[in-house]
Coordinates of C-alpha atoms in Angstrom, one line a residue:
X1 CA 141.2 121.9 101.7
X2 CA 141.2 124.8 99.8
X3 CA 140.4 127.7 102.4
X4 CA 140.2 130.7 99.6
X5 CA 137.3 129.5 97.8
X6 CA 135.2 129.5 101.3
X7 CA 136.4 133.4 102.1
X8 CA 133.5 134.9 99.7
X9 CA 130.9 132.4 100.9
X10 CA 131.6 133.2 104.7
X11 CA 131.7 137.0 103.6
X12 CA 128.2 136.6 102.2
X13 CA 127.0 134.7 105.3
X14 CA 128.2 137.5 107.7
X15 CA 125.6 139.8 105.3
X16 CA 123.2 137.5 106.2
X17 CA 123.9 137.4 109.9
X18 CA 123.7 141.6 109.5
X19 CA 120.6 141.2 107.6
X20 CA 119.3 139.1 110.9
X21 CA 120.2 141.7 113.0
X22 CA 118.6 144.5 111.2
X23 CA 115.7 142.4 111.7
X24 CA 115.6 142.0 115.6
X25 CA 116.5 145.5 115.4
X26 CA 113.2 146.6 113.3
X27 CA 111.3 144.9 115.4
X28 CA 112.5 146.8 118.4
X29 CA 111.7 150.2 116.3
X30 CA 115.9 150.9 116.7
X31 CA 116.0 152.1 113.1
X32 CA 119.0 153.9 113.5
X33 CA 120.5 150.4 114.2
X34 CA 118.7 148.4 111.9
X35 CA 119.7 151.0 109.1
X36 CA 123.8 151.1 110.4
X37 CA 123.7 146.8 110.1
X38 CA 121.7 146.8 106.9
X39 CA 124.9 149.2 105.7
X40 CA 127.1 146.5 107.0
X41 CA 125.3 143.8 105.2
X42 CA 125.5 146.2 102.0
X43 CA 129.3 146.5 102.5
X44 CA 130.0 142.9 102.4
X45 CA 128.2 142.2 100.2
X46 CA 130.3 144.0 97.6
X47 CA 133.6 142.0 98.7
X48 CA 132.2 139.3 98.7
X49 CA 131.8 139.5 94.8
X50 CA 135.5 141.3 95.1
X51 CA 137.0 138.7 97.0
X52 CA 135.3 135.9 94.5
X53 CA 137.2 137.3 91.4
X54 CA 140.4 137.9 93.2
X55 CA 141.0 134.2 94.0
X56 CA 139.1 133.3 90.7
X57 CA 136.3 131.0 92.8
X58 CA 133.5 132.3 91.7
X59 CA 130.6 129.4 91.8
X60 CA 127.1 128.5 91.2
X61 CA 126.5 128.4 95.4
X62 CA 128.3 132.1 95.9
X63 CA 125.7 133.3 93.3
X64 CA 122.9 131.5 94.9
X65 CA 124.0 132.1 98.8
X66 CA 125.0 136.0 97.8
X67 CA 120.5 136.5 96.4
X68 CA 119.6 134.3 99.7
X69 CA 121.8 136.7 102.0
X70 CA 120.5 139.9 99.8
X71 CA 116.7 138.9 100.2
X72 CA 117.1 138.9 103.7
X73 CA 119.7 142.1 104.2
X74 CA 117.9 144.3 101.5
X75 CA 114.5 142.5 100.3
X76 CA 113.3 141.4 104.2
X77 CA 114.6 144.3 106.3
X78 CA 113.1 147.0 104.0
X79 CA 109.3 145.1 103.3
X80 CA 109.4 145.0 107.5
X81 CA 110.6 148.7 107.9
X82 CA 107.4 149.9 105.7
X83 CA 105.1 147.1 108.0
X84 CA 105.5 149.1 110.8
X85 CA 105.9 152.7 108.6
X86 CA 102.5 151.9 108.1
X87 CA 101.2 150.5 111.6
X88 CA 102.7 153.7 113.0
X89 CA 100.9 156.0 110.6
X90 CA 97.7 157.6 110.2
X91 CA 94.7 155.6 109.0
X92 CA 94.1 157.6 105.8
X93 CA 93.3 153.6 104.0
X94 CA 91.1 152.6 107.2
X95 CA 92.1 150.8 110.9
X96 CA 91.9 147.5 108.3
X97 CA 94.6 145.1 110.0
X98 CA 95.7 143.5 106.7
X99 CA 96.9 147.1 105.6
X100 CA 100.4 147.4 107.2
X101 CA 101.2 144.1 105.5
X102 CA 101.1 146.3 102.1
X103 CA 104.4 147.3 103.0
X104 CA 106.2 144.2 102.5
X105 CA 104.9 144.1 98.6
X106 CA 108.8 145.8 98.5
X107 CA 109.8 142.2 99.5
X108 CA 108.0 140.8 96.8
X109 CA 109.7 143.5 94.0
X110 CA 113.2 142.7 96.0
X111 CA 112.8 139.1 95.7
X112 CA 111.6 138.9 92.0
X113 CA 114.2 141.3 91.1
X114 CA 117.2 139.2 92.8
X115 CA 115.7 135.8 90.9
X116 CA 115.9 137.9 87.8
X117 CA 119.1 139.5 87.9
X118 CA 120.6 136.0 88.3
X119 CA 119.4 135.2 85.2
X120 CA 120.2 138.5 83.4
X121 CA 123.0 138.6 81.1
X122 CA 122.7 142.4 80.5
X123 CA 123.7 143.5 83.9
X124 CA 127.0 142.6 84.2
X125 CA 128.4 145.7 84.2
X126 CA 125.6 148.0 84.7
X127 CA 122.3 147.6 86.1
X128 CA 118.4 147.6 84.8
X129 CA 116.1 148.9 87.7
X130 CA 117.5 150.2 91.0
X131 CA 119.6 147.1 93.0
X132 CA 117.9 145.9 96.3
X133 CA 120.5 147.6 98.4
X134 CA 119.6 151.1 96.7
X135 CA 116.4 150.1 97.4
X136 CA 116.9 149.1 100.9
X137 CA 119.3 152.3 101.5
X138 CA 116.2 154.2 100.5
X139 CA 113.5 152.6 102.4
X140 CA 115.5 152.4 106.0
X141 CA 115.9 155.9 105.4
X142 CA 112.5 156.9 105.9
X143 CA 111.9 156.8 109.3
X144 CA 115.4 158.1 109.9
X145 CA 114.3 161.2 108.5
X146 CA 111.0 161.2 110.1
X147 CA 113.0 161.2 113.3
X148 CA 115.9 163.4 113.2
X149 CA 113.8 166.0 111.2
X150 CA 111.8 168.9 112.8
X151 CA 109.9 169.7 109.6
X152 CA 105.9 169.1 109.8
X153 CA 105.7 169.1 106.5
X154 CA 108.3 165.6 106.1
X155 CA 106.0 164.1 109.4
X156 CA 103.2 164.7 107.6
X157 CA 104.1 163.4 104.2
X158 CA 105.6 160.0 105.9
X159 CA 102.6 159.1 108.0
X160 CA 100.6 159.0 105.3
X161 CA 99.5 156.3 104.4
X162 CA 98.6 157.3 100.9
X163 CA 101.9 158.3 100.4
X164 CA 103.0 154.9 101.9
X165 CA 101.7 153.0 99.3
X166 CA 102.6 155.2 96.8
X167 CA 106.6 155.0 97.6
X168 CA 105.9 151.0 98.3
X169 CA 104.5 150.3 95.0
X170 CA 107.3 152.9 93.5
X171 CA 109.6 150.8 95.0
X172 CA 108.3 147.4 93.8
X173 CA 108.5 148.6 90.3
X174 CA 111.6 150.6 90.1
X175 CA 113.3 147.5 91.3
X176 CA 112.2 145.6 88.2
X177 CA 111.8 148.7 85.9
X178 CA 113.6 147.9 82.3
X179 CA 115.7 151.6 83.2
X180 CA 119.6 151.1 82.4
X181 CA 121.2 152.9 85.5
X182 CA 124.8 153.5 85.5
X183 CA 127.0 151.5 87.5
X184 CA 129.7 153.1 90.0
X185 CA 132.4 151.2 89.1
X186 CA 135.6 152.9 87.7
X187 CA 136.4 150.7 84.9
X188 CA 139.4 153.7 83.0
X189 CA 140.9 156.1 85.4
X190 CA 140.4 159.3 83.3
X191 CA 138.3 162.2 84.3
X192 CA 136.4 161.9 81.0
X193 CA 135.1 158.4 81.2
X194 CA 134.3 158.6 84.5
X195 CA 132.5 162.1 85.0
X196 CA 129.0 160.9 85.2
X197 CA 130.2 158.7 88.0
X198 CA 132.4 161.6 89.5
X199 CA 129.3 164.3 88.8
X200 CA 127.0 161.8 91.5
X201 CA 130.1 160.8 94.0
X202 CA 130.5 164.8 94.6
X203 CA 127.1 165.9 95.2
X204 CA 126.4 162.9 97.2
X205 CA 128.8 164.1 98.9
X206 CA 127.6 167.5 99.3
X207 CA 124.1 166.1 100.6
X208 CA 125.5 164.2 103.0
X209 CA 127.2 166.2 104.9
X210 CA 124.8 169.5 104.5
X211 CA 121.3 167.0 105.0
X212 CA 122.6 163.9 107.0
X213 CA 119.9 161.4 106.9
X214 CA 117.7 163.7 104.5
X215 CA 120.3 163.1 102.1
X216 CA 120.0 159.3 101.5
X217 CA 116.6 158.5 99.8
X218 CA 117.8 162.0 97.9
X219 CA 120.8 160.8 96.8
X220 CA 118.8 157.6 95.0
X221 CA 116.5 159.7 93.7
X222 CA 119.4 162.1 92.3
X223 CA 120.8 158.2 90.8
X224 CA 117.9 157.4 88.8
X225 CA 117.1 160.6 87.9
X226 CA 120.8 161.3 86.3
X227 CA 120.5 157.8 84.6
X228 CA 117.3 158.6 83.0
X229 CA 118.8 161.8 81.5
X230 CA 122.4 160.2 80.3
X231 CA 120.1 157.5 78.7
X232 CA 118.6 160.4 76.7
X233 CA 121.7 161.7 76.3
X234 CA 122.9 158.1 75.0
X235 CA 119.9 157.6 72.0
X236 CA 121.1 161.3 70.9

């Protein structure tokens, strides 16, 4: 038996099992948790790609189990994290029941983004639309910074449900957007084909240790936003 091909597989399934987690912890409105397990999902879910070309067993299952183990950790979490963003908000959209379920349309954009990347020859070493754990990064975020922030302005922006909708439905569609976004990975190690990468590692930096949690759904917004601009750059 040939234990090295199974070491990505179980890496992907312990995602999956944070993924879980996050879940029960959602539904206990422990966000802080819920966000710290989803980050654990996200971690191995890198190596588990890492560990796959190390011992050269890459497979059709590990590409299948890794988009089941993502849909939960960073399609299912997030969708559920708007659900009760919006039954915890003001009723700007009406005391309709069926509204808080809006939220999980970033599900919907997760999943059909994660069936289409596996198909997607382009994005092998760079990505089109924002990757679900971006995404997810960005969406657990919110009431993070709804709690640990004294500013009226933020609490009312983020119980509104207008506003809600509006970063939902953002969400669904930058996940699926046809917007090349750079990828992180450090492919020469020279400061001159890596400074776009370098430019976004140091102020990420800087915001998260001068915003803590404020810094997070910034920092993704800071990535698409660079990406857009270096693709205008790029048609120059």
């Amino acid at each position: 038996m040939n234990i090295k091909k199974h070491i990505p597989n179980l890496i992907t399934l312990i995602n999956l099992f944070c993924g879980c987690i996050a879940v029960v912890f959602v539904s206990e409105a422990n966000y802080e948790m819920a966000f710290y397990f989803v980050c654990l999902g996200i971690f191995f879910d890198f190596f588990d790609g890492f560990f796959a070309r190390i011992f050269k067993v890459s497979s059709p299952l590990g590409l299948q189990l890794d988009s089941l183990a993502d849909m939960v950790t960073s399609g299912v979490v997030p969708g559920y994290v708007m659900f009760t963003m919006f039954t915890n908000s003001a009723h700007e959209l009406g005391t309709n029941p069926a509204i808080p379920f809006l939220g999980f349309i970033v599900t919907l954009g997760s999943c059909y983004r994660l069936a289409n990347f596996n198909i997607d020859t382009r994005q092998t070493d760079s990505f089109i639309g924002l990757p679900t754990p971006a995404n997810a990064l960005f969406i657990l975020s919110l009431p993070l910074v709804l709690k640990f922030s004294d500013s009226l302005i933020i609490l009312e922006i983020l119980t509104n449900q207008w506003v809600l909708l509006a970063i939902t439905l953002c969400s669904a569609y930058i996940l699926n957007a046809e917007i090349p976004l750079f990828a992180l990975k450090i492919k020469k190690f020279t400061v001159k084909d890596n400074v776009l990468q370098i430019v976004f590692l140091v102020i990420s930096l800087l915001l998260v240790v001068t915003l803590h949690y404020i810094s997070i759904p910034l920092i993704i917004i800071f990535y698409v936003l660079l990406s857009v601009v270096n693709n205008l750059f790029l048609k120059k």
